[in-house]
Amino acid sequence: MISVFGSANMDLVAYVDVAPALGETVTGRSFGTVPGGKGANQAVAAARAGAEVAFLGAVGDDAFGAELRRTLAGAGVDVTHLRTVRGPSGIAQIVVDGDGGNSIIVVPGANGTVTAPSEAEIEVISRSDMLLLQLELPVEAVTAAARAARAAGTIVVLTPAPVQPLPAELLEAVDVLVANEHEAAAITGQDDHERALEELRGTVGWVIITLGSRGALTASGDGPAVRVEAPRVTVVDTTAAGDTFVGALAVARVERQPADLAVRFATAAAGLSVQRAGASTSMPTRAEIDRSLSETGTGTEAGAGSEAGT
C-alpha cells in the first residue's frame, strides 16, 4: 500500500495565450475548477496507475472540500482518514499559457491546519510500503510523518515543492528525493542539474531530477547518473506532470520494478498527462501507461526486478 500525507486543493485554472506580466490584464481563453493539490494529485496518479492508496490530509467544510473528497474516492483512493475541518479548503490559482507552461499561487486553507500526523495516520503510515510527501503542509508535520515512516521501515519519497529550506531531520528520513530542475537548483545553489544531482545524492540514497521535455536524471548509491529521455508529445498543460511522475514511480517501485524501469514508467505517465488539461483530470490509467511503454518497446511487468527500495 502507498500512503500520501499531503495537500488537497481546488485548482482555479485560467487558460491564456500569454501569461500576464505584473500590472497587466489579459483576456483568457477558458476557465475551470479542477481538484488538485500536490498530495491529492500524487494519490490519484498512484491509484490510477494500479496501487492501493490511502490519502491523509485535510479539506474544509465547504463545497470544494466535499468535491475534493468525492474526487479522491472516485479515483479509488481510501479517504477514511481524510480530515474535514472548519473553514475553507486549500486552493491553487493557476495560469496556463499557450505553450502549456504554468504559474501557480497556493493558498493553504485547511492544509495549514495539519501541524502533525494523528495517531491513526501514523498507524496507516506504518502499515504502508511507501509514504509520499510534499511541502504544501507545514514542514513540521511533514518531518514528523517522515520520521514515523522511517521508524516503521516505510520507504519515504519527498517532493520538495513548494521549495523551501529542508530541515536536516527531514532529509535524514528521506529515501527518495524527486525534484524538478528548478527545485534542485534552489536547494543546492547549483544551476547545473548534474552538479545539483551529485550534491543531493550525498544526502539522500536515491535522487531523481525531472527535466520536463528533456526527461529525467537519476542516481542512487555510488552508481552512475543515468538520463532517461522523455517521449516526444504535443504539450497541452504541464500542471501536475511532476505529481503524475511521482505517483507512477511509487507504483513501479512497490511492484518491485528495477529503478531504471521505474523511472521510465514514471516518465511515460508524465508524458501522457501533459497531453491533457488539468491536474487530476490529466492522469493516465495503468492500461494507458503500459500501452505507451509497449509502443516504445519498454517492458513493465509487475514483480520484475529487484525489491522496492533504494
CSV table of C-alpha atoms in Angstrom, one decimal:
chain,number,residue,atom,x,y,z
A,1,MET,CA,0.0,0.0,0.0
A,2,ILE,CA,1.1,3.6,-0.7
A,3,SER,CA,0.1,6.3,1.8
A,4,VAL,CA,0.1,10.0,0.9
A,5,PHE,CA,0.4,12.6,3.6
A,6,GLY,CA,-0.2,15.9,1.8
A,7,SER,CA,-2.3,18.7,0.4
A,8,ALA,CA,-5.7,18.8,-1.3
A,9,ASN,CA,-6.6,21.9,-3.2
A,10,MET,CA,-9.2,23.1,-5.6
A,11,ASP,CA,-7.3,24.4,-8.7
A,12,LEU,CA,-8.8,27.5,-10.2
A,13,VAL,CA,-7.3,27.4,-13.7
A,14,ALA,CA,-7.3,30.1,-16.3
A,15,TYR,CA,-6.0,29.4,-19.9
A,16,VAL,CA,-4.4,32.3,-21.7
A,17,ASP,CA,-2.3,32.7,-24.9
A,18,VAL,CA,0.3,34.7,-23.0
A,19,ALA,CA,0.6,34.9,-19.2
A,20,PRO,CA,0.1,38.5,-17.8
A,21,ALA,CA,3.1,40.5,-16.6
A,22,LEU,CA,2.9,42.4,-13.3
A,23,GLY,CA,0.2,45.0,-13.6
A,24,GLU,CA,-1.0,43.7,-16.9
A,25,THR,CA,-4.5,42.4,-17.7
A,26,VAL,CA,-5.1,39.8,-20.5
A,27,THR,CA,-8.2,38.0,-21.8
A,28,GLY,CA,-8.3,34.3,-21.1
A,29,ARG,CA,-9.5,31.6,-23.4
A,30,SER,CA,-11.2,29.5,-20.8
A,31,PHE,CA,-11.5,28.8,-17.1
A,32,GLY,CA,-12.2,25.7,-15.0
A,33,THR,CA,-12.1,24.3,-11.4
A,34,VAL,CA,-10.2,21.1,-11.1
A,35,PRO,CA,-9.5,19.1,-8.0
A,36,GLY,CA,-5.8,19.1,-7.2
A,37,GLY,CA,-3.1,19.8,-4.6
A,38,LYS,CA,0.3,18.0,-4.8
A,39,GLY,CA,-0.7,15.4,-2.3
A,40,ALA,CA,-4.1,14.6,-3.8
A,41,ASN,CA,-2.6,14.6,-7.3
A,42,GLN,CA,0.0,12.1,-6.3
A,43,ALA,CA,-2.6,9.9,-4.6
A,44,VAL,CA,-4.8,9.9,-7.7
A,45,ALA,CA,-1.9,9.3,-10.0
A,46,ALA,CA,-0.8,6.3,-7.9
A,47,ALA,CA,-4.3,4.9,-7.7
A,48,ARG,CA,-4.9,5.2,-11.5
A,49,ALA,CA,-1.5,3.5,-12.1
A,50,GLY,CA,-2.7,0.5,-10.2
A,51,ALA,CA,-1.8,0.8,-6.5
A,52,GLU,CA,-3.8,0.6,-3.3
A,53,VAL,CA,-3.6,4.2,-1.9
A,54,ALA,CA,-4.6,5.9,1.3
A,55,PHE,CA,-4.7,9.7,1.5
A,56,LEU,CA,-4.0,11.6,4.7
A,57,GLY,CA,-4.7,15.3,4.9
A,58,ALA,CA,-7.4,17.8,5.4
A,59,VAL,CA,-10.2,19.6,3.5
A,60,GLY,CA,-12.5,22.4,4.6
A,61,ASP,CA,-16.2,22.1,5.3
A,62,ASP,CA,-17.0,24.0,2.1
A,63,ALA,CA,-18.2,22.8,-1.3
A,64,PHE,CA,-14.6,22.5,-2.5
A,65,GLY,CA,-13.9,20.1,0.3
A,66,ALA,CA,-16.8,17.9,-0.5
A,67,GLU,CA,-15.8,17.8,-4.2
A,68,LEU,CA,-12.2,17.0,-3.3
A,69,ARG,CA,-13.3,14.1,-1.1
A,70,ARG,CA,-15.5,12.7,-3.9
A,71,THR,CA,-12.8,13.0,-6.5
A,72,LEU,CA,-10.3,11.1,-4.4
A,73,ALA,CA,-12.8,8.4,-3.5
A,74,GLY,CA,-13.9,8.2,-7.2
A,75,ALA,CA,-10.3,7.5,-8.2
A,76,GLY,CA,-10.2,4.6,-5.8
A,77,VAL,CA,-8.2,6.4,-3.1
A,78,ASP,CA,-9.0,5.5,0.6
A,79,VAL,CA,-10.2,8.7,2.3
A,80,THR,CA,-11.1,7.1,5.6
A,81,HIS,CA,-8.7,9.3,7.4
A,82,LEU,CA,-9.1,12.5,5.4
A,83,ARG,CA,-9.9,15.2,7.9
A,84,THR,CA,-12.7,17.8,7.5
A,85,VAL,CA,-12.0,21.0,9.4
A,86,ARG,CA,-14.0,24.2,9.8
A,87,GLY,CA,-13.2,26.8,7.2
A,88,PRO,CA,-12.1,26.9,3.6
A,89,SER,CA,-10.3,24.2,1.7
A,90,GLY,CA,-7.0,25.0,0.1
A,91,ILE,CA,-7.0,26.5,-3.4
A,92,ALA,CA,-4.4,27.0,-6.1
A,93,GLN,CA,-4.8,29.8,-8.6
A,94,ILE,CA,-3.2,28.6,-11.9
A,95,VAL,CA,-2.5,30.4,-15.2
A,96,VAL,CA,-1.7,28.1,-18.1
A,97,ASP,CA,-0.2,29.8,-21.2
A,98,GLY,CA,-0.4,28.8,-24.9
A,99,ASP,CA,2.8,26.6,-24.6
A,100,GLY,CA,1.3,24.6,-21.7
A,101,GLY,CA,3.5,26.3,-19.1
A,102,ASN,CA,2.0,27.5,-15.8
A,103,SER,CA,2.4,29.7,-12.8
A,104,ILE,CA,0.7,28.9,-9.6
A,105,ILE,CA,-0.4,30.6,-6.3
A,106,VAL,CA,-1.3,28.3,-3.5
A,107,VAL,CA,-3.5,29.4,-0.5
A,108,PRO,CA,-3.2,26.6,2.1
A,109,GLY,CA,-6.7,26.8,3.7
A,110,ALA,CA,-7.4,23.5,5.5
A,111,ASN,CA,-4.0,22.2,4.6
A,112,GLY,CA,-2.4,24.7,7.0
A,113,THR,CA,-4.2,23.1,10.0
A,114,VAL,CA,-2.3,19.8,9.6
A,115,THR,CA,0.5,20.5,12.0
A,116,ALA,CA,1.2,16.9,12.9
A,117,PRO,CA,0.1,13.4,11.9
A,118,SER,CA,-2.5,11.9,14.2
A,119,GLU,CA,-2.1,8.5,15.9
A,120,ALA,CA,-4.4,6.9,13.4
A,121,GLU,CA,-2.5,8.5,10.5
A,122,ILE,CA,0.8,7.2,11.9
A,123,GLU,CA,-0.7,3.7,12.1
A,124,VAL,CA,-1.6,3.9,8.4
A,125,ILE,CA,1.9,5.2,7.5
A,126,SER,CA,3.4,2.3,9.5
A,127,ARG,CA,1.4,-0.3,7.6
A,128,SER,CA,2.4,1.2,4.2
A,129,ASP,CA,5.1,0.1,1.8
A,130,MET,CA,5.8,3.7,0.8
A,131,LEU,CA,4.9,7.2,2.0
A,132,LEU,CA,4.7,10.1,-0.4
A,133,LEU,CA,5.4,13.6,1.0
A,134,GLN,CA,5.4,17.2,-0.4
A,135,LEU,CA,5.8,20.6,1.2
A,136,GLU,CA,2.2,22.1,0.9
A,137,LEU,CA,1.6,21.0,4.5
A,138,PRO,CA,3.5,22.7,7.4
A,139,VAL,CA,7.1,21.4,7.3
A,140,GLU,CA,7.0,20.2,10.9
A,141,ALA,CA,4.1,17.9,10.1
A,142,VAL,CA,5.9,16.6,7.0
A,143,THR,CA,9.0,15.9,9.1
A,144,ALA,CA,7.0,14.1,11.8
A,145,ALA,CA,5.4,11.9,9.2
A,146,ALA,CA,8.8,11.1,7.6
A,147,ARG,CA,10.3,10.2,10.9
A,148,ALA,CA,7.3,7.9,11.8
A,149,ALA,CA,7.7,6.2,8.4
A,150,ARG,CA,11.4,5.7,8.9
A,151,ALA,CA,10.9,4.2,12.3
A,152,ALA,CA,8.4,1.7,10.8
A,153,GLY,CA,10.6,0.8,7.8
A,154,THR,CA,8.3,2.5,5.3
A,155,ILE,CA,10.1,4.0,2.3
A,156,VAL,CA,9.8,7.8,2.2
A,157,VAL,CA,9.6,9.7,-1.0
A,158,LEU,CA,9.8,13.5,-0.8
A,159,THR,CA,8.8,16.1,-3.5
A,160,PRO,CA,10.5,19.3,-2.2
A,161,ALA,CA,7.8,21.7,-3.5
A,162,PRO,CA,7.0,24.5,-2.9
A,163,VAL,CA,10.7,24.8,-2.5
A,164,GLN,CA,12.0,25.9,0.9
A,165,PRO,CA,14.9,25.2,3.3
A,166,LEU,CA,14.8,21.5,4.3
A,167,PRO,CA,15.4,20.6,7.9
A,168,ALA,CA,18.3,18.1,8.4
A,169,GLU,CA,16.0,15.8,10.4
A,170,LEU,CA,13.6,15.6,7.4
A,171,LEU,CA,16.3,14.8,4.9
A,172,GLU,CA,17.7,12.1,7.2
A,173,ALA,CA,14.4,10.3,7.0
A,174,VAL,CA,14.0,10.5,3.2
A,175,ASP,CA,14.9,7.6,1.0
A,176,VAL,CA,14.0,9.1,-2.4
A,177,LEU,CA,14.0,12.7,-3.4
A,178,VAL,CA,12.2,13.7,-6.6
A,179,ALA,CA,12.8,17.4,-7.5
A,180,ASN,CA,12.4,19.3,-10.8
A,181,GLU,CA,15.5,21.2,-12.0
A,182,HIS,CA,14.4,24.5,-10.5
A,183,GLU,CA,13.8,23.0,-7.1
A,184,ALA,CA,17.1,21.1,-7.2
A,185,ALA,CA,18.9,24.4,-8.1
A,186,ALA,CA,17.2,26.3,-5.3
A,187,ILE,CA,18.1,23.6,-2.7
A,188,THR,CA,21.7,23.2,-3.7
A,189,GLY,CA,22.6,26.6,-5.2
A,190,GLN,CA,23.8,24.7,-8.3
A,191,ASP,CA,22.3,25.8,-11.7
A,192,ASP,CA,23.8,22.8,-13.4
A,193,HIS,CA,21.5,19.9,-12.7
A,194,GLU,CA,24.3,17.3,-12.9
A,195,ARG,CA,26.2,19.1,-10.1
A,196,ALA,CA,22.9,19.5,-8.2
A,197,LEU,CA,22.4,15.7,-8.5
A,198,GLU,CA,25.8,15.0,-7.2
A,199,GLU,CA,25.3,17.3,-4.2
A,200,LEU,CA,21.9,15.9,-3.3
A,201,ARG,CA,22.9,12.2,-3.6
A,202,GLY,CA,25.4,12.8,-0.8
A,203,THR,CA,22.4,13.3,1.5
A,204,VAL,CA,19.6,11.0,0.1
A,205,GLY,CA,20.0,7.5,-1.2
A,206,TRP,CA,18.2,7.9,-4.5
A,207,VAL,CA,17.8,11.3,-6.2
A,208,ILE,CA,15.7,12.0,-9.4
A,209,ILE,CA,15.8,15.4,-11.1
A,210,THR,CA,13.0,15.8,-13.6
A,211,LEU,CA,13.8,17.9,-16.6
A,212,GLY,CA,10.5,18.4,-18.4
A,213,SER,CA,10.7,17.6,-22.1
A,214,ARG,CA,14.3,16.5,-21.6
A,215,GLY,CA,13.3,13.6,-19.4
A,216,ALA,CA,14.9,12.9,-16.0
A,217,LEU,CA,18.3,12.5,-14.5
A,218,THR,CA,18.7,9.8,-11.7
A,219,ALA,CA,21.3,8.3,-9.5
A,220,SER,CA,21.3,6.1,-6.5
A,221,GLY,CA,24.1,5.0,-4.1
A,222,ASP,CA,27.5,5.0,-5.7
A,223,GLY,CA,26.1,4.2,-9.2
A,224,PRO,CA,26.5,6.4,-12.2
A,225,ALA,CA,24.0,9.1,-13.1
A,226,VAL,CA,21.5,7.9,-15.8
A,227,ARG,CA,19.5,10.1,-18.2
A,228,VAL,CA,16.0,8.8,-19.1
A,229,GLU,CA,14.6,10.5,-22.2
A,230,ALA,CA,11.0,11.8,-22.3
A,231,PRO,CA,8.6,10.8,-25.1
A,232,ARG,CA,8.1,13.5,-27.7
A,233,VAL,CA,4.5,14.7,-27.4
A,234,THR,CA,2.3,17.7,-28.0
A,235,VAL,CA,2.1,19.6,-24.7
A,236,VAL,CA,-1.3,20.9,-23.7
A,237,ASP,CA,-0.9,21.6,-19.9
A,238,THR,CA,2.1,20.7,-17.7
A,239,THR,CA,0.1,21.1,-14.5
A,240,ALA,CA,0.7,18.1,-12.2
A,241,ALA,CA,3.1,16.4,-14.6
A,242,GLY,CA,5.6,16.1,-11.7
A,243,ASP,CA,2.9,14.7,-9.4
A,244,THR,CA,2.0,12.1,-12.0
A,245,PHE,CA,5.6,11.2,-12.3
A,246,VAL,CA,5.9,10.6,-8.5
A,247,GLY,CA,2.7,8.7,-8.2
A,248,ALA,CA,3.6,6.3,-11.1
A,249,LEU,CA,7.2,6.0,-9.8
A,250,ALA,CA,5.9,4.9,-6.4
A,251,VAL,CA,3.7,2.2,-8.0
A,252,ALA,CA,6.5,0.8,-10.1
A,253,ARG,CA,8.8,0.5,-7.0
A,254,VAL,CA,6.1,-1.0,-4.8
A,255,GLU,CA,5.7,-3.6,-7.7
A,256,ARG,CA,9.4,-4.2,-7.4
A,257,GLN,CA,10.3,-2.9,-10.8
A,258,PRO,CA,14.1,-2.0,-11.1
A,259,ALA,CA,14.9,1.6,-10.5
A,260,ASP,CA,15.7,2.3,-14.2
A,261,LEU,CA,12.4,0.8,-15.4
A,262,ALA,CA,10.5,2.6,-12.6
A,263,VAL,CA,11.8,6.0,-13.9
A,264,ARG,CA,10.8,5.0,-17.4
A,265,PHE,CA,7.4,4.0,-16.2
A,266,ALA,CA,7.0,7.4,-14.4
A,267,THR,CA,8.3,9.3,-17.4
A,268,ALA,CA,5.8,7.6,-19.7
A,269,ALA,CA,3.0,8.5,-17.3
A,270,ALA,CA,4.0,12.2,-17.1
A,271,GLY,CA,4.3,12.3,-20.9
A,272,LEU,CA,0.7,11.2,-21.1
A,273,SER,CA,-0.5,13.7,-18.5
A,274,VAL,CA,0.9,16.8,-20.3
A,275,GLN,CA,-1.2,16.0,-23.4
A,276,ARG,CA,-4.4,16.7,-21.4
A,277,ALA,CA,-5.7,19.7,-19.5
A,278,GLY,CA,-5.9,19.9,-15.7
A,279,ALA,CA,-4.3,18.2,-12.8
A,280,SER,CA,-6.1,15.1,-11.5
A,281,THR,CA,-8.2,15.0,-14.8
A,282,SER,CA,-5.0,14.6,-16.8
A,283,MET,CA,-3.6,11.5,-15.1
A,284,PRO,CA,-3.4,8.2,-17.1
A,285,THR,CA,-4.7,4.8,-16.2
A,286,ARG,CA,-2.4,1.8,-15.8
A,287,ALA,CA,-3.6,0.4,-19.2
A,288,GLU,CA,-2.6,3.7,-20.9
A,289,ILE,CA,0.9,3.7,-19.3
A,290,ASP,CA,1.5,0.1,-20.3
A,291,ARG,CA,0.3,0.8,-23.8
A,292,SER,CA,2.6,3.8,-24.1
A,293,LEU,CA,5.6,1.8,-22.9
A,294,SER,CA,4.8,-1.1,-25.2
A,295,GLU,CA,4.8,1.3,-28.2
A,296,THR,CA,8.4,2.3,-27.2
A,297,GLY,CA,9.5,-1.3,-26.5
A,298,THR,CA,10.0,-0.9,-22.8
A,299,GLY,CA,8.6,-3.7,-20.6
A,300,THR,CA,6.9,-3.0,-17.3
A,301,GLU,CA,5.9,-6.4,-15.8
A,302,ALA,CA,4.8,-6.2,-12.2
A,303,GLY,CA,7.1,-8.2,-10.0
A,304,ALA,CA,10.1,-7.9,-12.3
A,305,GLY,CA,13.5,-6.9,-11.0
A,306,SER,CA,14.7,-6.1,-7.5
A,307,GLU,CA,12.8,-5.4,-4.4
A,308,ALA,CA,11.2,-2.0,-3.7
A,309,GLY,CA,13.6,0.4,-2.0
A,310,THR,CA,16.6,2.5,-2.8
